[in-house]
Amino acid sequence: MIWMPKHFLTTADCSRDELEKLIYSALHFKQNRDLSQLLAGQSVALVFFNPSLRTRASMQVGIYELGGNSVVLEPGGTSWTLEHRDGVVMDGDKTEHVAEFVRVLGRYCAMIGVRTFAQLKNWEEERTDPVLNAFARYSGVPMVNLESAMHHPCQAMADMMTIRERLGAEPKRVVLTWAWHPKPLPMAVPNSFALAAAQMGHEVVIAHPPGYELDDELMKTAQARSAAAGGRFEVTNDIDAAFDGAEVIYAKSWGAKQFYGATERDVDARAQYRSEWIVDEEKMARTNSAVFMHCLPVRRNVIVTDGVIDSAASVVIDEAENRLHIQKAIMANLV
Ligand code: CP
């Protein structure tokens, strides 16, 4: 058993040693060397404010394989619309408060997972992860972050596991590159990938165009964890230089902080980057035989060319599979 915080909301709450043990535990699940039924006779609530393929399917399968039962809820769809702010007069369109929703679920379920994306409307508010934190504040049972406004720790740990499987335990030159996408997307995946890679002691390079900086506080945390793990941490606007010698290329698009609430301005600002900020065969040729990674879903020939994602360098399906194993390890240690 690995000691872990009560909730699994961000890898920043875990030590390097705990993250290493999670990967070790996930590898045991993957090799069928751990047949624990730690959820036997218990249920886990999975609350989805947003769509999902991998997270939903892998959580449901993982809960089943641990002997448990999953209860999937979609606020505003198959369950009531939810208010998360404290002290509000609920005379608008929200029917139920998180205060009751979460505590009721805690009477039925051993654990709660929640997915609640950034709406890209108000940066200062959304960077505090208000919905996730409201759930965690009221929950008496362990919670798993299934992607919030700021973090996607299950994805990041599946990614760290995939790097470990493919490239071994030694630190690698790991490049997180922004890529053009027709619309702004949340920052949870790049935040969590950068943070976890820093915690694991990798040489982390983040490449993005000017104006697409990640959150200042998160960057400071990642830099501190990188230094503590003996790694290196660098941010650049030069995509070609970033690819030089890379052993991992992790592509992801995200929106600019200054354009939260002004989508069209972000769309206009990013138009100039379309042809340059894509992962293609030419850029991959600059790397040190890097593996190509993406959390999926991915837009082909927008973020990455067919030639790269269909090449032997691509590990995107392994990453998706590893979501199942790492989440079983996380749930087995939380319950
Ligand atoms: N990577 C990921 O979280 O996929 P889904 O959005 O399909 O769950």
Short mmCIF file of C-alpha atoms and ligand atoms in Angstrom, two decimals:
data_model
loop_
_atom_site.label_atom_id
_atom_site.label_comp_id
_atom_site.label_asym_id
_atom_site.label_seq_id
_atom_site.Cartn_x
_atom_site.Cartn_y
_atom_site.Cartn_z
CA MET A 1 0.00 0.00 0.00
CA ILE A 2 1.25 3.47 -0.94
CA TRP A 3 0.53 6.37 1.39
CA MET A 4 -1.41 8.95 -0.58
CA PRO A 5 -3.37 12.11 0.25
CA LYS A 6 -7.07 11.65 0.98
CA HIS A 7 -7.97 12.81 -2.53
CA PHE A 8 -6.08 12.43 -5.84
CA LEU A 9 -6.55 15.90 -7.32
CA THR A 10 -3.07 16.81 -8.57
CA THR A 11 0.30 15.05 -8.55
CA ALA A 12 1.64 18.09 -6.66
CA ASP A 13 0.03 16.57 -3.55
CA CYS A 14 2.23 13.45 -3.93
CA SER A 15 5.94 12.93 -3.37
CA ARG A 16 8.23 11.57 -6.08
CA ASP A 17 8.41 8.31 -4.14
CA GLU A 18 4.60 8.00 -4.10
CA LEU A 19 4.42 8.61 -7.85
CA GLU A 20 7.12 5.98 -8.45
CA LYS A 21 5.16 3.49 -6.35
CA LEU A 22 1.97 4.27 -8.26
CA ILE A 23 3.72 3.40 -11.52
CA TYR A 24 5.11 0.22 -9.97
CA SER A 25 1.63 -0.74 -8.75
CA ALA A 26 0.09 0.05 -12.19
CA LEU A 27 2.70 -2.16 -13.90
CA HIS A 28 1.71 -5.00 -11.57
CA PHE A 29 -1.94 -4.54 -12.53
CA LYS A 30 -0.96 -4.50 -16.20
CA GLN A 31 1.00 -7.72 -15.88
CA ASN A 32 -1.94 -9.38 -14.07
CA ARG A 33 0.28 -9.83 -11.04
CA ASP A 34 -2.19 -7.91 -8.86
CA LEU A 35 -5.71 -9.35 -8.87
CA SER A 36 -6.91 -7.27 -5.91
CA GLN A 37 -10.66 -6.95 -5.52
CA LEU A 38 -10.37 -3.95 -3.24
CA LEU A 39 -13.69 -2.52 -4.42
CA ALA A 40 -15.66 -5.75 -3.92
CA GLY A 41 -19.18 -4.91 -2.77
CA GLN A 42 -18.56 -1.18 -3.15
CA SER A 43 -19.59 1.48 -5.67
CA VAL A 44 -17.72 4.43 -7.17
CA ALA A 45 -19.56 7.51 -8.50
CA LEU A 46 -18.22 8.98 -11.75
CA VAL A 47 -19.49 12.51 -12.30
CA PHE A 48 -19.06 13.87 -15.82
CA PHE A 49 -19.85 17.50 -16.58
CA ASN A 50 -18.05 17.00 -19.93
CA PRO A 51 -17.71 14.32 -22.65
CA SER A 52 -15.18 11.49 -22.45
CA LEU A 53 -14.14 8.27 -24.14
CA ARG A 54 -10.96 7.11 -22.40
CA THR A 55 -11.59 8.40 -18.90
CA ARG A 56 -15.12 7.11 -18.64
CA ALA A 57 -14.44 3.70 -20.22
CA SER A 58 -11.18 3.08 -18.36
CA MET A 59 -12.68 4.09 -15.01
CA GLN A 60 -15.72 1.87 -15.49
CA VAL A 61 -13.59 -1.09 -16.60
CA GLY A 62 -11.07 -0.49 -13.80
CA ILE A 63 -13.79 -0.37 -11.13
CA TYR A 64 -15.26 -3.60 -12.53
CA GLU A 65 -11.84 -5.29 -12.51
CA LEU A 66 -11.37 -4.24 -8.86
CA GLY A 67 -14.67 -5.95 -8.04
CA GLY A 68 -16.76 -2.77 -7.74
CA ASN A 69 -19.72 -1.09 -9.39
CA SER A 70 -19.66 2.28 -11.16
CA VAL A 71 -22.46 4.87 -11.00
CA VAL A 72 -22.14 7.37 -13.87
CA LEU A 73 -23.82 10.76 -13.40
CA GLU A 74 -24.01 13.66 -15.85
CA PRO A 75 -25.15 16.87 -14.11
CA GLY A 76 -27.56 18.76 -16.29
CA GLY A 77 -28.14 15.60 -18.35
CA THR A 78 -29.01 12.47 -16.43
CA SER A 79 -28.81 14.20 -13.03
CA TRP A 80 -29.79 17.67 -11.76
CA THR A 81 -27.95 20.84 -12.73
CA LEU A 82 -25.41 21.72 -10.01
CA GLU A 83 -24.41 24.90 -8.18
CA HIS A 84 -20.93 24.91 -6.63
CA ARG A 85 -20.63 28.45 -5.20
CA ASP A 86 -21.22 28.88 -1.49
CA GLY A 87 -23.74 31.41 -0.24
CA VAL A 88 -25.55 32.00 -3.54
CA VAL A 89 -29.30 32.49 -3.82
CA MET A 90 -30.25 29.60 -6.09
CA ASP A 91 -32.99 31.35 -8.04
CA GLY A 92 -31.35 30.71 -11.43
CA ASP A 93 -31.11 27.53 -13.51
CA LYS A 94 -29.23 25.35 -10.96
CA THR A 95 -31.38 22.79 -9.15
CA GLU A 96 -29.06 21.19 -6.58
CA HIS A 97 -25.99 22.31 -4.62
CA VAL A 98 -22.73 20.37 -4.54
CA ALA A 99 -23.05 20.43 -0.72
CA GLU A 100 -25.96 17.98 -0.87
CA PHE A 101 -24.98 16.17 -4.09
CA VAL A 102 -21.56 15.12 -2.82
CA ARG A 103 -22.64 14.18 0.70
CA VAL A 104 -25.54 12.10 -0.62
CA LEU A 105 -23.21 10.25 -3.00
CA GLY A 106 -20.85 9.65 -0.05
CA ARG A 107 -23.61 7.65 1.66
CA TYR A 108 -23.77 5.29 -1.34
CA CYS A 109 -20.25 5.22 -2.73
CA ALA A 110 -16.73 4.51 -1.48
CA MET A 111 -15.15 7.06 -3.84
CA ILE A 112 -16.14 9.86 -6.22
CA GLY A 113 -14.48 10.77 -9.52
CA VAL A 114 -15.32 14.08 -11.19
CA ARG A 115 -14.62 15.64 -14.58
CA THR A 116 -15.18 19.37 -14.81
CA PHE A 117 -13.37 21.24 -17.60
CA ALA A 118 -12.42 24.88 -17.72
CA GLN A 119 -15.05 26.96 -19.50
CA LEU A 120 -12.36 29.40 -20.74
CA LYS A 121 -14.41 32.37 -19.61
CA ASN A 122 -12.67 33.80 -16.54
CA TRP A 123 -8.99 32.94 -16.04
CA GLU A 124 -8.56 34.28 -12.51
CA GLU A 125 -11.54 32.26 -11.28
CA GLU A 126 -10.98 29.07 -13.27
CA ARG A 127 -7.30 28.80 -12.34
CA THR A 128 -8.49 28.14 -8.76
CA ASP A 129 -10.39 25.00 -9.88
CA PRO A 130 -13.61 26.10 -8.12
CA VAL A 131 -15.85 23.14 -9.02
CA LEU A 132 -13.29 20.45 -8.19
CA ASN A 133 -12.46 22.13 -4.90
CA ALA A 134 -16.14 22.46 -3.96
CA PHE A 135 -16.48 18.69 -4.46
CA ALA A 136 -13.35 18.00 -2.40
CA ARG A 137 -14.49 20.38 0.36
CA TYR A 138 -17.76 18.53 0.90
CA SER A 139 -16.63 14.98 0.18
CA GLY A 140 -16.15 12.63 3.11
CA VAL A 141 -14.95 9.89 0.75
CA PRO A 142 -11.83 9.94 -1.45
CA MET A 143 -12.05 11.86 -4.71
CA VAL A 144 -10.26 11.33 -8.01
CA ASN A 145 -9.79 14.22 -10.43
CA LEU A 146 -10.87 12.97 -13.87
CA GLU A 147 -9.79 16.30 -15.45
CA SER A 148 -10.53 19.66 -13.96
CA ALA A 149 -9.90 23.21 -15.14
CA MET A 150 -6.24 22.99 -14.11
CA HIS A 151 -5.25 19.34 -13.73
CA HIS A 152 -5.53 15.91 -15.36
CA PRO A 153 -3.37 13.85 -12.99
CA CYS A 154 -4.61 10.41 -14.14
CA GLN A 155 -3.55 11.25 -17.70
CA ALA A 156 -0.19 12.59 -16.54
CA MET A 157 0.56 9.44 -14.54
CA ALA A 158 -0.46 7.20 -17.46
CA ASP A 159 1.98 9.28 -19.53
CA MET A 160 4.78 8.87 -16.98
CA MET A 161 4.11 5.12 -16.93
CA THR A 162 4.26 4.99 -20.74
CA ILE A 163 7.61 6.82 -20.80
CA ARG A 164 8.92 4.41 -18.16
CA GLU A 165 7.78 1.37 -20.16
CA ARG A 166 9.16 2.60 -23.48
CA LEU A 167 12.35 4.35 -22.43
CA GLY A 168 13.28 3.04 -18.97
CA ALA A 169 13.81 4.75 -15.64
CA GLU A 170 16.60 7.19 -16.56
CA PRO A 171 15.59 10.86 -17.02
CA LYS A 172 14.79 11.79 -20.63
CA ARG A 173 14.63 14.97 -22.70
CA VAL A 174 10.85 15.40 -22.66
CA VAL A 175 9.37 18.12 -24.88
CA LEU A 176 5.84 19.40 -24.34
CA THR A 177 4.93 21.31 -27.47
CA TRP A 178 1.93 23.56 -28.08
CA ALA A 179 0.23 22.82 -31.41
CA TRP A 180 -2.21 24.83 -33.48
CA HIS A 181 -5.89 23.90 -33.13
CA PRO A 182 -8.85 25.81 -34.56
CA LYS A 183 -10.14 26.77 -31.12
CA PRO A 184 -8.70 27.36 -27.66
CA LEU A 185 -8.63 24.32 -25.34
CA PRO A 186 -8.14 23.97 -21.55
CA MET A 187 -4.69 23.72 -19.95
CA ALA A 188 -5.25 20.76 -17.64
CA VAL A 189 -3.29 18.24 -19.72
CA PRO A 190 -0.19 20.39 -20.36
CA ASN A 191 -0.19 21.58 -16.73
CA SER A 192 -0.29 18.06 -15.34
CA PHE A 193 2.15 16.62 -17.87
CA ALA A 194 4.73 19.36 -17.20
CA LEU A 195 4.31 19.02 -13.45
CA ALA A 196 4.54 15.21 -13.35
CA ALA A 197 7.51 15.11 -15.75
CA ALA A 198 9.28 17.66 -13.53
CA GLN A 199 8.48 15.63 -10.42
CA MET A 200 9.94 12.53 -12.10
CA GLY A 201 13.24 14.33 -12.72
CA HIS A 202 13.06 14.53 -16.52
CA GLU A 203 14.70 17.27 -18.60
CA VAL A 204 11.48 19.15 -19.35
CA VAL A 205 11.25 21.55 -22.29
CA ILE A 206 7.98 23.43 -22.89
CA ALA A 207 7.66 25.00 -26.34
CA HIS A 208 4.86 27.43 -27.16
CA PRO A 209 4.37 30.64 -29.14
CA PRO A 210 4.59 33.96 -27.28
CA GLY A 211 1.37 34.62 -25.35
CA TYR A 212 0.63 30.96 -24.61
CA GLU A 213 2.44 30.77 -21.26
CA LEU A 214 1.07 28.30 -18.71
CA ASP A 215 0.03 29.43 -15.22
CA ASP A 216 2.84 31.28 -13.36
CA GLU A 217 2.24 29.57 -10.04
CA LEU A 218 2.09 26.12 -11.62
CA MET A 219 5.35 26.84 -13.46
CA LYS A 220 7.03 27.85 -10.18
CA THR A 221 5.83 24.62 -8.55
CA ALA A 222 7.06 22.54 -11.51
CA GLN A 223 10.45 24.30 -11.49
CA ALA A 224 10.83 23.67 -7.76
CA ARG A 225 9.89 19.99 -8.09
CA SER A 226 12.25 19.65 -11.04
CA ALA A 227 15.14 21.08 -9.03
CA ALA A 228 14.28 18.81 -6.08
CA ALA A 229 14.30 15.77 -8.41
CA GLY A 230 17.61 16.77 -10.00
CA GLY A 231 15.97 17.52 -13.35
CA ARG A 232 16.08 20.48 -15.75
CA PHE A 233 13.25 22.77 -16.73
CA GLU A 234 13.14 25.14 -19.70
CA VAL A 235 10.53 27.15 -21.60
CA THR A 236 11.13 28.26 -25.20
CA ASN A 237 9.28 29.91 -28.11
CA ASP A 238 11.56 28.09 -30.61
CA ILE A 239 9.86 24.86 -31.69
CA ASP A 240 12.76 23.64 -33.87
CA ALA A 241 15.33 24.08 -31.09
CA ALA A 242 12.99 22.29 -28.68
CA PHE A 243 12.80 19.23 -30.95
CA ASP A 244 16.59 18.95 -31.26
CA GLY A 245 17.66 15.82 -29.36
CA ALA A 246 14.22 15.20 -27.84
CA GLU A 247 13.44 11.68 -26.64
CA VAL A 248 9.75 12.36 -26.02
CA ILE A 249 7.51 14.71 -28.01
CA TYR A 250 4.22 15.42 -26.24
CA ALA A 251 1.84 17.51 -28.36
CA LYS A 252 -1.08 19.48 -26.96
CA SER A 253 -2.93 22.65 -27.81
CA TRP A 254 -4.19 25.10 -25.20
CA GLY A 255 -5.79 28.53 -24.97
CA ALA A 256 -4.09 31.78 -23.99
CA LYS A 257 -4.84 33.06 -20.48
CA GLN A 258 -5.39 36.62 -21.69
CA PHE A 259 -8.09 35.50 -24.11
CA TYR A 260 -10.30 33.63 -21.60
CA GLY A 261 -13.74 35.11 -22.26
CA ALA A 262 -12.69 36.27 -25.76
CA THR A 263 -12.47 33.13 -27.89
CA GLU A 264 -12.46 34.96 -31.21
CA ARG A 265 -9.39 36.99 -30.20
CA ASP A 266 -7.51 33.76 -29.44
CA VAL A 267 -8.63 32.25 -32.76
CA ASP A 268 -7.29 35.33 -34.58
CA ALA A 269 -4.05 35.43 -32.58
CA ARG A 270 -3.20 31.79 -33.20
CA ALA A 271 -3.91 31.80 -36.96
CA GLN A 272 -0.30 32.79 -37.73
CA TYR A 273 0.99 29.59 -36.05
CA ARG A 274 -0.97 27.05 -38.10
CA SER A 275 1.73 25.92 -40.50
CA GLU A 276 4.66 26.00 -38.06
CA TRP A 277 3.17 24.57 -34.86
CA ILE A 278 2.31 21.03 -36.00
CA VAL A 279 4.18 17.81 -35.27
CA ASP A 280 5.30 16.46 -38.64
CA GLU A 281 7.94 14.10 -40.02
CA GLU A 282 10.40 16.94 -40.62
CA LYS A 283 10.36 18.02 -36.99
CA MET A 284 10.46 14.44 -35.69
CA ALA A 285 13.64 13.93 -37.77
CA ARG A 286 15.36 16.54 -35.54
CA THR A 287 14.77 14.42 -32.42
CA ASN A 288 16.80 11.64 -30.86
CA SER A 289 14.37 8.97 -32.19
CA ALA A 290 11.66 10.42 -29.95
CA VAL A 291 8.39 8.71 -29.16
CA PHE A 292 5.29 10.72 -30.05
CA MET A 293 2.70 11.21 -27.32
CA HIS A 294 -0.77 12.78 -27.12
CA CYS A 295 -3.54 12.28 -24.58
CA LEU A 296 -6.22 11.87 -27.29
CA PRO A 297 -8.64 12.79 -28.75
CA VAL A 298 -6.42 14.34 -31.42
CA ARG A 299 -7.18 16.13 -34.67
CA ARG A 300 -5.13 14.40 -37.38
CA ASN A 301 -3.17 16.63 -39.76
CA VAL A 302 -3.87 19.57 -37.46
CA ILE A 303 -1.96 18.72 -34.26
CA VAL A 304 0.04 15.85 -35.80
CA THR A 305 0.40 14.46 -39.30
CA ASP A 306 -0.84 10.99 -40.23
CA GLY A 307 2.78 10.10 -40.98
CA VAL A 308 3.80 10.69 -37.34
CA ILE A 309 0.78 9.34 -35.47
CA ASP A 310 0.75 6.20 -37.64
CA SER A 311 4.53 5.66 -37.31
CA ALA A 312 6.33 3.24 -35.00
CA ALA A 313 7.27 6.26 -32.86
CA SER A 314 3.66 6.83 -31.81
CA VAL A 315 2.66 5.51 -28.37
CA VAL A 316 -0.76 7.15 -28.14
CA ILE A 317 -2.67 3.85 -27.84
CA ASP A 318 -0.33 2.64 -25.08
CA GLU A 319 -0.98 5.89 -23.19
CA ALA A 320 -4.71 5.29 -23.48
CA GLU A 321 -4.34 1.69 -22.27
CA ASN A 322 -2.23 2.79 -19.34
CA ARG A 323 -5.05 5.01 -18.11
CA LEU A 324 -6.77 1.79 -17.03
CA HIS A 325 -3.80 0.42 -15.09
CA ILE A 326 -2.73 3.65 -13.39
CA GLN A 327 -6.32 4.44 -12.33
CA LYS A 328 -6.65 0.96 -10.79
CA ALA A 329 -3.46 1.68 -8.84
CA ILE A 330 -4.81 5.08 -7.75
CA MET A 331 -8.19 3.69 -6.69
CA ALA A 332 -6.65 0.69 -4.93
CA ASN A 333 -4.54 3.03 -2.84
CA LEU A 334 -7.28 5.55 -2.06
CA VAL A 335 -10.02 3.16 -1.04
N1 CP B 1 -7.38 11.71 -22.59
C1 CP B 1 -8.64 11.75 -22.11
O1 CP B 1 -8.89 12.17 -20.96
O2 CP B 1 -9.56 11.27 -22.96
P1 CP B 1 -11.13 11.46 -22.83
O3 CP B 1 -11.40 12.96 -22.88
O4 CP B 1 -11.73 10.73 -23.98
O5 CP B 1 -11.58 10.91 -21.51
#
